[in-house]
Every structure is written in C-alpha cells, then in structure tokens.
XYZ file of C-alpha atoms in Angstrom:
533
model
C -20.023 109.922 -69.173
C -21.887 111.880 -66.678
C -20.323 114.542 -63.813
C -19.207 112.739 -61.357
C -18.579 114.470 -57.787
C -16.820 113.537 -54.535
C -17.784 115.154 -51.428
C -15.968 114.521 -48.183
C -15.168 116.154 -44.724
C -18.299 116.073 -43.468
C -19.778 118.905 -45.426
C -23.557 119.514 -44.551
C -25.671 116.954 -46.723
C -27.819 119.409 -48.297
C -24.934 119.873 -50.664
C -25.644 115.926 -51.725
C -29.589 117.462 -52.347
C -28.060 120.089 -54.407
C -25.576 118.259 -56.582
C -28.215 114.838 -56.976
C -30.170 116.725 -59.346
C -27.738 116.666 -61.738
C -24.440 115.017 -61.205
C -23.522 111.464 -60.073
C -22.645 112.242 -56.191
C -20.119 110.133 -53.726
C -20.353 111.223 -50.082
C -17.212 110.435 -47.967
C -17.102 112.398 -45.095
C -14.495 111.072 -43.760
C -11.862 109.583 -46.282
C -7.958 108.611 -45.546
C -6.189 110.931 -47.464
C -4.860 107.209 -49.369
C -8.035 106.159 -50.177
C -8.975 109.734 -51.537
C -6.042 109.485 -53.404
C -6.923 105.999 -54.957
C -10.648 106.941 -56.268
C -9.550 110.824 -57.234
C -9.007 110.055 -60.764
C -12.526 108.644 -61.388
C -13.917 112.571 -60.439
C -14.749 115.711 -62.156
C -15.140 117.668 -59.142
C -14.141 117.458 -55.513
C -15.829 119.219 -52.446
C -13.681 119.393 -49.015
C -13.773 122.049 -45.918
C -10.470 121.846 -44.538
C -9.635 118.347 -43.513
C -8.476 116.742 -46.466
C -5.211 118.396 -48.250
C -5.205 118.626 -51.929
C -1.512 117.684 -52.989
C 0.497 118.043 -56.303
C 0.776 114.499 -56.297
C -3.765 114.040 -55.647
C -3.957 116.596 -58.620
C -1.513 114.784 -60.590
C -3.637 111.679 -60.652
C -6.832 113.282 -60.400
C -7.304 112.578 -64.471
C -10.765 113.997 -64.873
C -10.694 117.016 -62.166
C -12.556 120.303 -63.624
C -12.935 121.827 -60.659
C -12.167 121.635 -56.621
C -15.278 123.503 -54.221
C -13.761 124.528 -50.648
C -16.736 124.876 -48.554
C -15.158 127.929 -46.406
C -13.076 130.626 -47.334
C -9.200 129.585 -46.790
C -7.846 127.564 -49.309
C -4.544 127.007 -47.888
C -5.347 123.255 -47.977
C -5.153 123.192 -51.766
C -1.997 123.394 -53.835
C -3.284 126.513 -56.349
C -0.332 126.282 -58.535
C -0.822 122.572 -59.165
C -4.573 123.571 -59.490
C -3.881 126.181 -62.208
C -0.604 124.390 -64.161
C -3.923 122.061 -64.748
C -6.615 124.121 -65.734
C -8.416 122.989 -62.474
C -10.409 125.969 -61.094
C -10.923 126.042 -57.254
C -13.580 127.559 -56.301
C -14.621 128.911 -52.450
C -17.080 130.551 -50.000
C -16.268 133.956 -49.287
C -19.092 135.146 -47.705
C -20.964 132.368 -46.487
C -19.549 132.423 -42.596
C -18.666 136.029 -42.988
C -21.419 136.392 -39.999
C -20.275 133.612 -37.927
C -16.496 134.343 -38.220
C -17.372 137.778 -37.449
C -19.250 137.417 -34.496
C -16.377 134.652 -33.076
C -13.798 137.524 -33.068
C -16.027 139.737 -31.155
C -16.387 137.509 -29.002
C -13.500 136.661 -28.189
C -12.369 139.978 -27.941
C -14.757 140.530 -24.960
C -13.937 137.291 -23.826
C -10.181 138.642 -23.482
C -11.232 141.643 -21.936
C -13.825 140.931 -19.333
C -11.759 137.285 -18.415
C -14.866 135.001 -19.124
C -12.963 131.791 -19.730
C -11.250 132.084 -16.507
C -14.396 133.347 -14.562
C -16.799 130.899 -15.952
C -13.851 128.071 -14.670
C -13.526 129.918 -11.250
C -16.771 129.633 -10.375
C -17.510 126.134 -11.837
C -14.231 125.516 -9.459
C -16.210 126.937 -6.449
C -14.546 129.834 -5.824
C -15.833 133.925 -6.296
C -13.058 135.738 -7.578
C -14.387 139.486 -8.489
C -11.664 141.789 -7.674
C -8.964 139.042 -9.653
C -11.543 139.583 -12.757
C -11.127 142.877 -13.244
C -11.983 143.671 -16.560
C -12.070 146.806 -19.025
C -14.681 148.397 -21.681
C -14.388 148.389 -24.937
C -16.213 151.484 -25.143
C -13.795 154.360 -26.576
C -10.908 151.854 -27.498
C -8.982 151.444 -30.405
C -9.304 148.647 -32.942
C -6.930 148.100 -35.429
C -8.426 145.555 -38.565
C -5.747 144.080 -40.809
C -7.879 143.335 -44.070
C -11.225 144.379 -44.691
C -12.868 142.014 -46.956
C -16.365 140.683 -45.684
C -15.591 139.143 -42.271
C -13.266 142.789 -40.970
C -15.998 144.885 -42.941
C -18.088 143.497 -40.509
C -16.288 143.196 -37.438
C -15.846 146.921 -38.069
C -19.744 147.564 -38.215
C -19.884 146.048 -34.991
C -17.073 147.313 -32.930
C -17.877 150.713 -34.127
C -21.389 150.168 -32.755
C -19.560 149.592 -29.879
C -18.541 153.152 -29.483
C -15.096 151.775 -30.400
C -12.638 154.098 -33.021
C -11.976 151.746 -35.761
C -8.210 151.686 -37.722
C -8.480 149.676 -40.706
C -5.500 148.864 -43.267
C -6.009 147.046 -46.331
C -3.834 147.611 -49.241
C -6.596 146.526 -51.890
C -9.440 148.195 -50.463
C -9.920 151.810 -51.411
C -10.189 154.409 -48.050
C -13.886 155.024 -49.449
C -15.243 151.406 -48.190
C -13.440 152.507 -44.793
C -15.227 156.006 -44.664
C -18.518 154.523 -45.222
C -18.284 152.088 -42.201
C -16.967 155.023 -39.877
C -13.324 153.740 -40.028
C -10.294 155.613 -40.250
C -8.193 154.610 -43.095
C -4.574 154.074 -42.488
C -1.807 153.337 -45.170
C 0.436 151.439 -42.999
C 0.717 149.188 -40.259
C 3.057 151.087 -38.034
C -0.327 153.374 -37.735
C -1.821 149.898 -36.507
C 1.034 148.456 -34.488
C 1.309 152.160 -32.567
C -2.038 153.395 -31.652
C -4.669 150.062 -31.317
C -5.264 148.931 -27.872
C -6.791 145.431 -29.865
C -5.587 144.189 -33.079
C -7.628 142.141 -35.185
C -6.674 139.654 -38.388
C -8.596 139.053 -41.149
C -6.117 138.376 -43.777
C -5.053 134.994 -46.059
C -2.269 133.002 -45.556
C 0.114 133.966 -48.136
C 3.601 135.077 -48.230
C 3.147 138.296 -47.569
C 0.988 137.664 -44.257
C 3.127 134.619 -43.071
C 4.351 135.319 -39.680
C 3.082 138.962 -40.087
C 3.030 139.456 -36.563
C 6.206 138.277 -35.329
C 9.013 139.782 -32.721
C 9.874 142.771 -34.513
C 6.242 143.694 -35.110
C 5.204 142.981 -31.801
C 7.649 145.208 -30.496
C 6.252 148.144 -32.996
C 2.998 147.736 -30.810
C 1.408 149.741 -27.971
C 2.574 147.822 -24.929
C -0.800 146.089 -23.337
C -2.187 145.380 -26.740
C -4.370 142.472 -26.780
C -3.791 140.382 -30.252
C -6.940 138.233 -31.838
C -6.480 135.543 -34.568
C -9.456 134.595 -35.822
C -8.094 133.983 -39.859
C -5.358 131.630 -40.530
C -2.524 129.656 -38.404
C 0.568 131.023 -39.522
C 0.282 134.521 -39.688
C 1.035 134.807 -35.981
C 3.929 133.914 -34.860
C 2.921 132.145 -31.727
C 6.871 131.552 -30.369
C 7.085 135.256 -30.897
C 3.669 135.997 -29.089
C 3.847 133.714 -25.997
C 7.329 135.646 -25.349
C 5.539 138.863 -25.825
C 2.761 137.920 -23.203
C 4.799 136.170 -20.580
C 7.683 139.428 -20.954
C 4.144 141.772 -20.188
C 4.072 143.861 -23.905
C 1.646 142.208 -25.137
C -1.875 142.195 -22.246
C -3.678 138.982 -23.621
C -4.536 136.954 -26.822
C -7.196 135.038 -28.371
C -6.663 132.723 -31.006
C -9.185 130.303 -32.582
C -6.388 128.840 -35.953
C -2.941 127.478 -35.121
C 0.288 126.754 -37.207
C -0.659 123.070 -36.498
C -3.717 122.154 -35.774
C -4.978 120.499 -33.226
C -1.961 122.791 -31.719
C 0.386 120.318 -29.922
C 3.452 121.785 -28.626
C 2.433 125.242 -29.226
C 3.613 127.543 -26.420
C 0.298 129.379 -26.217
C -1.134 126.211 -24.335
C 1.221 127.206 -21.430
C -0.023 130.732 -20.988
C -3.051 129.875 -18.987
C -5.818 132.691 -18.549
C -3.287 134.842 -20.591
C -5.201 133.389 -23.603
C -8.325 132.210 -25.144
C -8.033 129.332 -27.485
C -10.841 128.050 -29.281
C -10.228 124.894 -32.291
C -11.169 126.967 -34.938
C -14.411 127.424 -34.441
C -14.784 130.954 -36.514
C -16.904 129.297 -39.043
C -18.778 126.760 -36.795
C -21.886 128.216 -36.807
C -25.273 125.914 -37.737
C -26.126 128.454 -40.534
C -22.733 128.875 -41.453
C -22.097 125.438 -42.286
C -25.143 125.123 -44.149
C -24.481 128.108 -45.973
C -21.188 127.310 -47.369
C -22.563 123.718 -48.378
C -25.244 125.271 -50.478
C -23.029 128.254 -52.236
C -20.122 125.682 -52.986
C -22.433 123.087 -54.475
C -24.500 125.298 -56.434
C -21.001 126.443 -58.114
C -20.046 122.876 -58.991
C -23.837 122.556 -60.341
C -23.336 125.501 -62.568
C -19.525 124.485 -63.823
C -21.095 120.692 -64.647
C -23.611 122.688 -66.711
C -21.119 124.766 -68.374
C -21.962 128.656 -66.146
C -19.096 130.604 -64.750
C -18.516 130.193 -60.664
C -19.626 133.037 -58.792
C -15.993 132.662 -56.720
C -13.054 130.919 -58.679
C -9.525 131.784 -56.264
C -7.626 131.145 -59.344
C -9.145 132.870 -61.897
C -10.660 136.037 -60.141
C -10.992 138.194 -63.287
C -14.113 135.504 -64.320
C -15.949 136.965 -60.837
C -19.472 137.225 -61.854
C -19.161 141.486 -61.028
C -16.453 142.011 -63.461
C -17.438 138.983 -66.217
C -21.136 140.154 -66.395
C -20.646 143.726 -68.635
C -18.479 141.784 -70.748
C -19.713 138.690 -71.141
C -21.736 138.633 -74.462
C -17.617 139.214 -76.148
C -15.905 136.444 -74.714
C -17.061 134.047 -77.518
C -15.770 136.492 -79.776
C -12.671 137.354 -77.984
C -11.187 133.751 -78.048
C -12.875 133.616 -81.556
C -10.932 136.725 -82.741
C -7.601 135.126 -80.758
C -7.563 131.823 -82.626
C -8.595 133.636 -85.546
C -5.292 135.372 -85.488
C -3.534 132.479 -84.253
C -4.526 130.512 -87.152
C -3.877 132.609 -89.823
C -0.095 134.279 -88.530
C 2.460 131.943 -88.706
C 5.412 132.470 -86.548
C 6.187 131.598 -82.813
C 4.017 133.838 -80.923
C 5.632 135.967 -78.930
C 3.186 138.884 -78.022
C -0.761 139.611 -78.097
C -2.004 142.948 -77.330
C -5.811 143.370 -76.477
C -7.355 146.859 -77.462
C -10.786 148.240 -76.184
C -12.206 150.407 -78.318
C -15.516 152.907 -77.501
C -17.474 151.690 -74.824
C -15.581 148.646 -73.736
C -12.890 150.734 -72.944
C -14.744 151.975 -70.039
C -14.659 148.625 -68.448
C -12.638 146.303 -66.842
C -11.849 143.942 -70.004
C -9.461 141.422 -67.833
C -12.162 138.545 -69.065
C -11.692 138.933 -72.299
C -7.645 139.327 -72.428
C -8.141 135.706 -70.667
C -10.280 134.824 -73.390
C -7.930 135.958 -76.382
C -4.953 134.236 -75.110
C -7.023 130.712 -74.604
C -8.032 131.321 -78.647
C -4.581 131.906 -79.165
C -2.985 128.718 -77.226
C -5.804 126.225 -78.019
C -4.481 126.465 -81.666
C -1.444 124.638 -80.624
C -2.243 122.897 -77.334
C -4.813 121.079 -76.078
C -5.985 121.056 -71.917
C -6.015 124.899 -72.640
C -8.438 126.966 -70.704
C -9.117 130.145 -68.674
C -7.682 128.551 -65.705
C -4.655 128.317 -67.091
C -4.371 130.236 -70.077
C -2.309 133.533 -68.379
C -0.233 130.799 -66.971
C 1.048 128.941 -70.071
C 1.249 132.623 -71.972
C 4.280 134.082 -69.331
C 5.898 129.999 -69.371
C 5.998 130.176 -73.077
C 7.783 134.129 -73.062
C 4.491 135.372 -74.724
C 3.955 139.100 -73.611
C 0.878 139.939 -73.307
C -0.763 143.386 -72.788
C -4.189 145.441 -72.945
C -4.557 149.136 -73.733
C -8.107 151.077 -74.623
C -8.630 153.442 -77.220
C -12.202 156.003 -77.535
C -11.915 155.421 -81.244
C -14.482 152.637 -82.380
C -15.157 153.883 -85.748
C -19.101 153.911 -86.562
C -19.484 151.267 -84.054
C -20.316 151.579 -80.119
C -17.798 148.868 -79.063
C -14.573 147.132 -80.930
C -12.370 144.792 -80.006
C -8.957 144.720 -81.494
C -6.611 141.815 -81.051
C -2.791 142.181 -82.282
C -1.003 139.223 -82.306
C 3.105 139.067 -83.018
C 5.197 136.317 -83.737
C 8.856 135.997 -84.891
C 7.530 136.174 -88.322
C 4.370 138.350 -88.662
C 2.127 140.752 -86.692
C -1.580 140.111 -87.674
C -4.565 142.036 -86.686
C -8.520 140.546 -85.863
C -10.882 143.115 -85.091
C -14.594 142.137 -83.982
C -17.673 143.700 -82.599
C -21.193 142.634 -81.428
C -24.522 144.158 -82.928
C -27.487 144.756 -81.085
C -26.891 142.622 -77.972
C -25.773 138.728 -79.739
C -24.433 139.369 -83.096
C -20.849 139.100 -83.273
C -19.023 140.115 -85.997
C -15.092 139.772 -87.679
C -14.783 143.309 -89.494
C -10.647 143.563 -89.921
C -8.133 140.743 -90.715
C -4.502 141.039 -91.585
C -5.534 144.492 -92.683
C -8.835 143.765 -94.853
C -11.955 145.189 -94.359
C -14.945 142.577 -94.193
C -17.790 141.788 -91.898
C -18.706 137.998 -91.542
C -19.925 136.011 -88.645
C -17.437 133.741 -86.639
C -17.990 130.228 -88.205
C -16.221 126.762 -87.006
C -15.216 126.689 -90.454
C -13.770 128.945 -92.399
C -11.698 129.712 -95.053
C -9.412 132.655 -95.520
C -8.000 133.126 -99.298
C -6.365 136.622 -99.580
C -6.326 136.666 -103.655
C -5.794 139.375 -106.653
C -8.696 141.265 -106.848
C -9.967 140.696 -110.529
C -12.962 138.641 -111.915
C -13.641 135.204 -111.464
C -12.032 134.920 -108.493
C -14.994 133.927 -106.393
C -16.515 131.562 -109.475
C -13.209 129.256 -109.630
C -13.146 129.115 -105.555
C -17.261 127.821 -105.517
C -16.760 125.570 -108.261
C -13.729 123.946 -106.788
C -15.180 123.688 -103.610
C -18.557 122.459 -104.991
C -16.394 119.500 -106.483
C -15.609 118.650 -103.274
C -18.870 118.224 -102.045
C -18.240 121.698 -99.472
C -21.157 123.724 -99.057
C -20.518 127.451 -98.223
C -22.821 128.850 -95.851
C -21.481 132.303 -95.950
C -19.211 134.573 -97.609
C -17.550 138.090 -97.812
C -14.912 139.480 -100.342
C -12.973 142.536 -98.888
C -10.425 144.640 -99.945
C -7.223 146.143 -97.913
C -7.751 149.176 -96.345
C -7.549 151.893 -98.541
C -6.300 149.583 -101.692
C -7.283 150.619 -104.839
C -9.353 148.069 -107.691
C -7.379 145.288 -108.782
C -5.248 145.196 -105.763
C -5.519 142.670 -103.216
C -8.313 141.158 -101.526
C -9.694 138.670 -99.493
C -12.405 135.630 -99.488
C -13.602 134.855 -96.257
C -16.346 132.153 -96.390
C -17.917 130.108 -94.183
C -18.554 126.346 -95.063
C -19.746 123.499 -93.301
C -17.538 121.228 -92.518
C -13.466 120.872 -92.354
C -11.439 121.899 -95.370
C -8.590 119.035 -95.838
C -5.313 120.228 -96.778
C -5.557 118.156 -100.318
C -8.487 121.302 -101.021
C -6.223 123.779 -99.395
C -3.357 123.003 -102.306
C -5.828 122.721 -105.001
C -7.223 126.384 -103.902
C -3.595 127.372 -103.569
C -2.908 126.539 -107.258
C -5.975 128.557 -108.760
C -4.141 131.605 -110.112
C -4.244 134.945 -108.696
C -4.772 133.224 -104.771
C -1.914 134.129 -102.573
C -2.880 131.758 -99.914
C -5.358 129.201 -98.763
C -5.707 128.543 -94.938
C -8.457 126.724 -93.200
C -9.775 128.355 -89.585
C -11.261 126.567 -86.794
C -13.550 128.520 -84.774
C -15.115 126.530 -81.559
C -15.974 129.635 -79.069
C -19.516 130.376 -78.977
C-alpha cells in the first residue's frame, strides 16, 4: 500500500508538485471538519495551516496517521498529546515566514505610532487632519521582545537598526544570542513590563504564556506603553487590554491573532483608532506561503521515505542539529536496548544510558529515545520515538543518562543498564571506523559480535565441546549460523562461565530453545530479535 497524503486549507499547490513524486496526494482545500473526519483513516499523513483542528477524536480514527505537517509555525490547532499517546509526529515550519511575520510587527508598530490606519481613513474620508496625527519616532525608544526564536531574533535586527535599545527576555535562549544582535539581556519580565515604551510577543501558546499579559501585568508596565501581538490569540488578555487603553495606561495596541478568530465580540473592536487590527495576516506573505508549503512537504517526503524531519514539535531531541553527531548509534542504541530487554527478565523498572569517551561530549538525548523504543518494542507493538519517553514515565520506568571519559581502548561506548524487579543487565556497544557497530559487554561477558536479527545468547560452563553440541544441534534443525563469539565473564578464570553468542539466520523456535537448554553444562538458551539498523 503506497503513502497516501491529504492536504487541505488551501496550502500553496506546489506542495501537491512536491509530494506527487512520491506519495499518492488528495488536495482538499477546503474540507468540513465532518468530511475530514470521515476520509482521515484512509491517510498516512495530513497537511493543514490553521483552519482545520486536529481533535482527539480525528486522531483516534485516523488508523494509518504517521505523521501531521502544519504549514506555519503554531500548532495550537493540533491536539500534541493525542499526537504523541499515538506515535504520530507533527511536524512544522519554523522559519519559513520568520521574514514575513517579522516585518508585520514592524509594521504595525509604526503603524501604531505614526496613526496610519486612521490617517489613510481621514483622508480617504476627505478631511486633512495633521495636528490630530501627531505621531512619535521610534528612534531612541525602548523595545521590549518576549521570546527570541527566529521571528523576535529578527524583529530585534531591525528595530535595533532603527536606532531603537532592544530588551529581550527569553528563558531558553542564552544572553550570548542577545549580545550578538545588540540586545540587552534581561532575566525577567518586570525588567520588560518597567522600562519598554513598546512591547513585542513572539512566544507559543502554552500554559505558561496563556493570558501572559493580563491586568496585573499590565499594571507592572510603563504607563503609555504601546502593546503588539503579532504570535498567538490568547496570550493577551484582550478584556484586560481594552480596559487598560480606554483607563489611558496603556497608549495604543496592535494586534493581528485573537482568542477567537474572526474576533466577534472582542472588546478591542470598540476601541477605534486606539488599535490596529489586522486578521492574522503575520504570515501572509506570497513567499511566505510558498515557503512553508515547500519545507512542510519536503518533511512528509522524507518521513514516507523513512529520513528524520528537519522540525518534529513532539519529538525535538530528533532535530536534525542535535540527531546528526549521533546518528550513525541510533541503530545500535535501540539494538543494545532490546538486546537487554530480551535477555533480563523482570518488569522493567529503570534504564540508565551512559556515554562513554567522545559521545559524552555530546548531546546524546537521540539515543536515550532510541534505547527506551528497543526496550518497549520487546513487549509492545505501535512503539516508536514519538512516543517512546511517553509510554516509559506511564509505565513507572525511570529513566536516566549520565557520561563517563572512560571508554576503554575505544573512542566512543555506549553503555545501556537496564533494571527490572528481578535483574539488572548490562549491553555495551560501540561503532568502528564510521558504520561498524559492535555488542562488546552483555550481562557481564566480554565479546564483540555484530547486532544480528537473530541471535542466540547461551551463557554455558566453559569446558570443551560446548560449541560442537550447540552447531550440531542446531545443524539438525536446518539453522545456519552466520556468526559467532564465545566470551568469558569479566575477569573469570578457565572453566568458569561463559557465553555463546551467535548469529543465525532465521528465528530460533522455542522447541530448539528447550532442546539447547537440556545440553549439559548450558545455563540458559534465549533467542534475540534485533530489527534496528
């Protein structure tokens, strides 16, 4: 069955070009949220912009969804938990209308300030109204940006062109990205709220910014600030606003998103040239729309085709900056997870990820994702790094990372420690050269054998004959082995225990796995499934 992908909300058509060339496309651009409902099941991927709301109840009988592409950057019209309790990654454009949304709050910034709304209307009305349209510079003001991601990064370049001085607060950023744009770093709001003659949003909608700027926050504020909303309805508190602007603490405001949109009832219609109001037009730029089309598509193309997406919401950690120096372990990190998985038994209750030598030095969040989708995909199936970290905290399993300089004679290890109410077990792996991965510790043996999809693990007394009776039994069974490596514990001494790890080439039944069990001198016989590559 080929990839089959719904686009809707009249998203630019090159994104139909893009997708064509390899998926089975539907363009809807305009679709009644029943009827998108009724076909959703019959889709592995769905592109939107913000028209169409993605529901618990559309995901829950969307029965082939992989993956949902917002073309835009908010994606406060998609349900993200129900996205992620699914394994459905949703995916956006985070910097393809950074330039357009950008430029829309400057402008309407100036548009507060120098009253163009109002005089374009008074003249259109006949009338020549100078000395009423009084305006101000912005020349030597003060701009406070809340977040400074692409689109306040930006609006910061700009107004400090200006000749403006720049406040910026953004919890996430460090005060280096502020320095370099010749902003002045603050660490909280108050320093905002007191000091900027404009304030400037460029934050999500979450529930920490819901309502951020409300009554007691506007009252925090230098009286004749002018407020500009250019990000998401909802983080304004436009009941709280319009009383600021008709009570005189608050100059002016221009808003281009709304709690409700299109805006009905909102007392900022009332205001008159006290606002600007656009209908969120922050991203409705020609090239913006165009721009967003092409990134979102290309993302689904490279999901249907099995790549990473350059922006997943849900699973950040997979962003291509912090996958790319790790990526040639995650095969072997979900490898060395159901590895451990498969041969601990127990309820699993904790899995600790070390980085050893020169992994330690990086950011190794991919690959703790990776581990704990080994570990759960031996027990549950719909597993994936969507919602892997997920299904780890529901089931109590505690998981951690830690780093260690210590990697032996190697450049790079990765330990995985996994602990269940019965057993902790130990996997450690490596890659040579740049694609050769490599198991080198399990359960406390020393060996160094290739991941395989099928292997078998018999820890045995280490005497003679061992490895005869175990080919011989499996040769009766028609199983060819492929590979194999005997190792001893750590430190153990001749004739204590071992292990045979070998590689064969195809499944081991558990009829064989008794017969090996009953060949004397084998402690145990288990049978590993390996699918990561």
């Amino acid at each position: 069955m080929g990839y089959k992908v719904l686009v809707t909300d009249q998203i630019d058509e090159i994104a139909v070009k893009i997708l064509g060339g390899c998926c089975e496309v539907d363009y809807k651009p305009v679709l009644p949220a029943e009827d998108l409902r009724a076909i959703i099941k019959d889709y592995d991927a769905l592109m939107i912009r913000s028209s169409s709301k993605v529901t618990r109840e559309l995901i829950s009988d969307a029965e082939r969804l992989k993956v949902i592409g917002r073309a835009g950057v908010g994606v406060d019209n998609v349900d993200l938990d129900a996205a992620t309790d699914k394994g459905i990654v949703v995916i956006n454009s985070p910097e393809g209308n950074t330039v357009a949304a950008s430029e829309h709050t400057i402008g309407m910034m100036l548009s507060t300030i120098r009253h163009i709304p109002s005089a374009d209307a008074s003249v259109k009305d006949g009338r020549w109204e100078r000395s009423r349209l009084m305006g101000q510079q912005v020349f030597n003001k003060t701009i406070g940006i809340v977040g400074l991601g692409k689109v306040g990064g930006r609006v910061a370049s700009v107004a400090k062109a200006m000749g403006m001085r720049v406040l910026v607060y953004d919890p996430f950023v460090g005060r280096d990205l502020a320095e370099e744009l010749g902003a002045t770093y603050v660490i909280s709001l108050d320093d905002i709220w007191k000091s900027a003659d404009f304030i400037t949003l460029h934050v999500p909608k979450n529930k920490v910014t819901l309502n951020l700027i409300n009554k007691d926050t506007i009252a925090r504020m230098k009286k004749g600030v002018i407020i500009i909303n250019c990000a998401r309805g909802g983080i304004v508190n436009e009941a709280d606003l319009a009383e600021a602007i008709q009570n005189g603490h608050v100059e002016m405001a221009a808003v281009d998103v709304f709690d409700k949109e299109p805006p009905e009832g909102s007392p900022l219609l009332r205001l008159g040239d006290k606002v600007v109001l656009t209908p969120h037009l922050g991203a409705s730029t020609k090239e913006a729309q165009i721009n967003v089309a092409v990134d979102v598509a290309e993302q689904i193309r490279d999901i249907s085709q099995g790549l990473p997406a350059r922006s997943a919401v849900n699973i950040p950690s997979l962003k291509p900056e912090i996958l790319g120096p790790v990526k040639h372990y995650m095969g072997l990190a979900e490898n060395l997870g159901a590895l451990a998985r498969q041969i601990t038994d127990g309820a699993a209750r904790e899995i600790e990820i070390v980085a050893c030598g020169e992994l330690a030095a990086l950011d190794v969040s991919p690959l703790v994702i990776a581990v704990v989708k080994g570990v759960l995909c031996c027990s549950s199936e719909g597993v994936n790094y969507v919602n892997a970290p997920r299904l780890a905290e529901r089931r109590g399993i505690h998981v951690k990372k830690s780093a260690s300089t210590d990697s032996e004679s190697y450049v790079s290890l990765l330990k995985v420690i996994l602990t269940t109410d019965k057993e902790t077990n130990k996997t450690t792996g490596t890659i040579l050269g740049e694609d050769i991965p490599r198991i080198l510790r399990l359960a406390g043996y020393q060996t160094s054998i290739e991941p395989a999809e099928h292997m078998l693990v018999l820890p045995h007394k280490d005497k003679p004959g061992m490895v005869a009776q175990v080919a011989t039994l499996l040769s009766g069974e028609n199983i060819n082995i492929s590979m194999m490596q005997v190792g001893r514990k750590v430190r153990a001494l001749v004739g204590g225990e071992s292990v045979m790890i070998l590689n064969v080439d195809e499944p081991v039944s558990d009829e064989t796995l008794v017969q090996l069990q009953k060949i004397d001198g084998i402690y145990s016989a288990k049978y590993v499934n390996l699918t990561a590559k």
